[in-house]
């Protein structure tokens, strides 16, 4: 996807303190070097293949397809090492950090998947690692916190604000400003200042490339590609390769939470307005005084008031459509996929599946590709709690 000086049709940019501009320039130069170096790309592909488990399969979910009347194809990012798409980006950026001779990485995490993937890449490449995580997320994703600590990362619970992803990103940016000379900020989604959206989308685009090859080899294309949207990295990763195939519909699914009222969801593109947040100009959930709104989602990885600028552009241009599903619908989809296909999806990914199931009548007879961004092991505590509350 093309950008103009870091802007995607008026969204994006670098809204950061002056002190970070040289670091962003250095990162952009390193990234351009990296993507043009055959040696670096070969190294990246070797780790993605032998270590992370790429390529991931596209699985035709026959039982759900028969029950709901449309063809459901799942891109199985849940099968990757550490359990989600996040590892594609962390291996890429850890190699970039090494290329820039940085010895330390920091990262934010919501669901803990990006934190685990960062801690994993740091262990692999011998980098010092600190992970910022809102204390609410520390509680609801404890199994991932334990994994990060075992991997040698320092996990810092953030007590400010709502104590979720937004606050973890703010803490990471603060750390980066202080330690910019020896530290790489390994940002986990297509958010933040340029060039992060471009870098993360590039490292995640392997998802769409593999999916496209899968369908080309079978002589047809999906009618519709669906992915959940938190910051937007798994969605950009699968959308990017389909952007020029305009007959393929692209649908991003946000967290509709408890309701579409203020503070009850994280449906940034469906309910938000233009605003500057955490280094970038994009859509944002904000009140009439431009204060960032509280957000809610049953899934920690979607619980974010902002969204990447590329999605803002895709929405305004009409190339992609953004919708939301509720906590309840996502939980139901989790159980459907688990019981009918034997696959426990992450609650984030269950949002994308839920959109397809809820709209089964409109999708009747069509071929639908859903990006199954991660596996649900980390969410079992939340699922059990909801099941108890219902009984
Ligand atoms: C499994 C999974 N899917 C999706 C997301 C949302 O992030 P993004 O929108 O950047 O893909 C997360 C975030 O933690 C996640 O863990």
Coordinates of N, CA and C and ligand atoms in Angstrom, one line a residue, residues 84-86 111 113 188-189 228-235 301-302 346 348-349 373-374 378, ligand 1:
X84 N -0.2 -17.0 17.7 CA -0.9 -15.9 16.9 C 0.0 -15.3 15.9
X85 N -0.6 -14.5 15.0 CA 0.1 -13.8 13.9 C 1.2 -12.9 14.4
X86 N 1.2 -12.5 15.7 CA 2.1 -11.5 16.2 C 3.6 -11.9 16.0
X111 N -3.5 -8.4 24.9 CA -3.9 -9.7 25.1 C -2.7 -10.5 25.6
X113 N -0.3 -11.5 23.6 CA 0.2 -12.3 22.5 C 1.4 -11.6 21.9
X188 N 3.5 -3.4 18.2 CA 2.8 -4.6 17.8 C 1.7 -4.6 16.8
X189 N 1.4 -3.4 16.4 CA 0.3 -3.3 15.4 C 0.6 -2.2 14.3
X228 N -10.5 -9.7 12.1 CA -10.8 -8.8 13.3 C -9.8 -7.6 13.2
X229 N -10.3 -6.5 13.9 CA -9.4 -5.3 13.9 C -9.3 -4.8 15.3
X230 N -8.1 -4.8 15.8 CA -7.8 -4.1 17.1 C -7.0 -2.9 16.7
X231 N -5.7 -3.0 16.7 CA -4.9 -1.9 16.0 C -5.0 -2.1 14.5
X232 N -5.1 -3.4 14.1 CA -5.3 -3.6 12.7 C -4.3 -4.4 11.9
X233 N -3.3 -5.1 12.7 CA -2.2 -5.7 11.9 C -2.6 -7.0 11.2
X234 N -3.4 -7.9 11.9 CA -3.7 -9.1 11.2 C -4.6 -8.8 10.0
X235 N -5.5 -7.8 10.1 CA -6.4 -7.4 9.0 C -5.5 -6.9 7.8
X301 N -7.2 -8.1 23.2 CA -6.4 -7.6 22.1 C -7.2 -6.6 21.2
X302 N -8.5 -6.5 21.4 CA -9.3 -5.6 20.6 C -9.7 -4.3 21.4
X346 N -8.8 -17.7 19.4 CA -8.7 -16.5 20.3 C -9.9 -15.7 20.3
X348 N -10.3 -12.6 20.0 CA -10.1 -11.6 19.0 C -10.6 -12.2 17.7
X349 N -10.0 -13.4 17.3 CA -10.3 -14.0 16.0 C -11.8 -14.4 16.0
X373 N -6.6 -15.3 13.5 CA -5.4 -14.7 13.9 C -4.7 -15.4 15.1
X374 N -5.4 -16.1 15.9 CA -4.7 -16.7 17.1 C -5.6 -17.8 17.7
X378 N -5.2 -18.7 25.8 CA -5.1 -17.6 26.7 C -6.4 -17.1 27.3
Ligands
LIG1 C1 -5.0 -13.3 18.4 C2 -5.1 -11.9 18.2 N1 -5.8 -11.4 17.1 C3 -5.9 -10.1 16.9 C4 -5.4 -9.1 17.7 C5 -5.6 -7.7 17.4 O1 -4.5 -7.1 17.0 P1 -4.3 -6.6 15.4 O2 -5.6 -5.8 15.1 O3 -3.1 -5.8 15.4 O4 -4.2 -7.8 14.6 C6 -4.6 -9.6 18.9 C7 -4.0 -8.6 19.7 O5 -3.4 -8.9 20.8 C8 -4.5 -11.0 19.1 O6 -3.8 -11.4 20.1

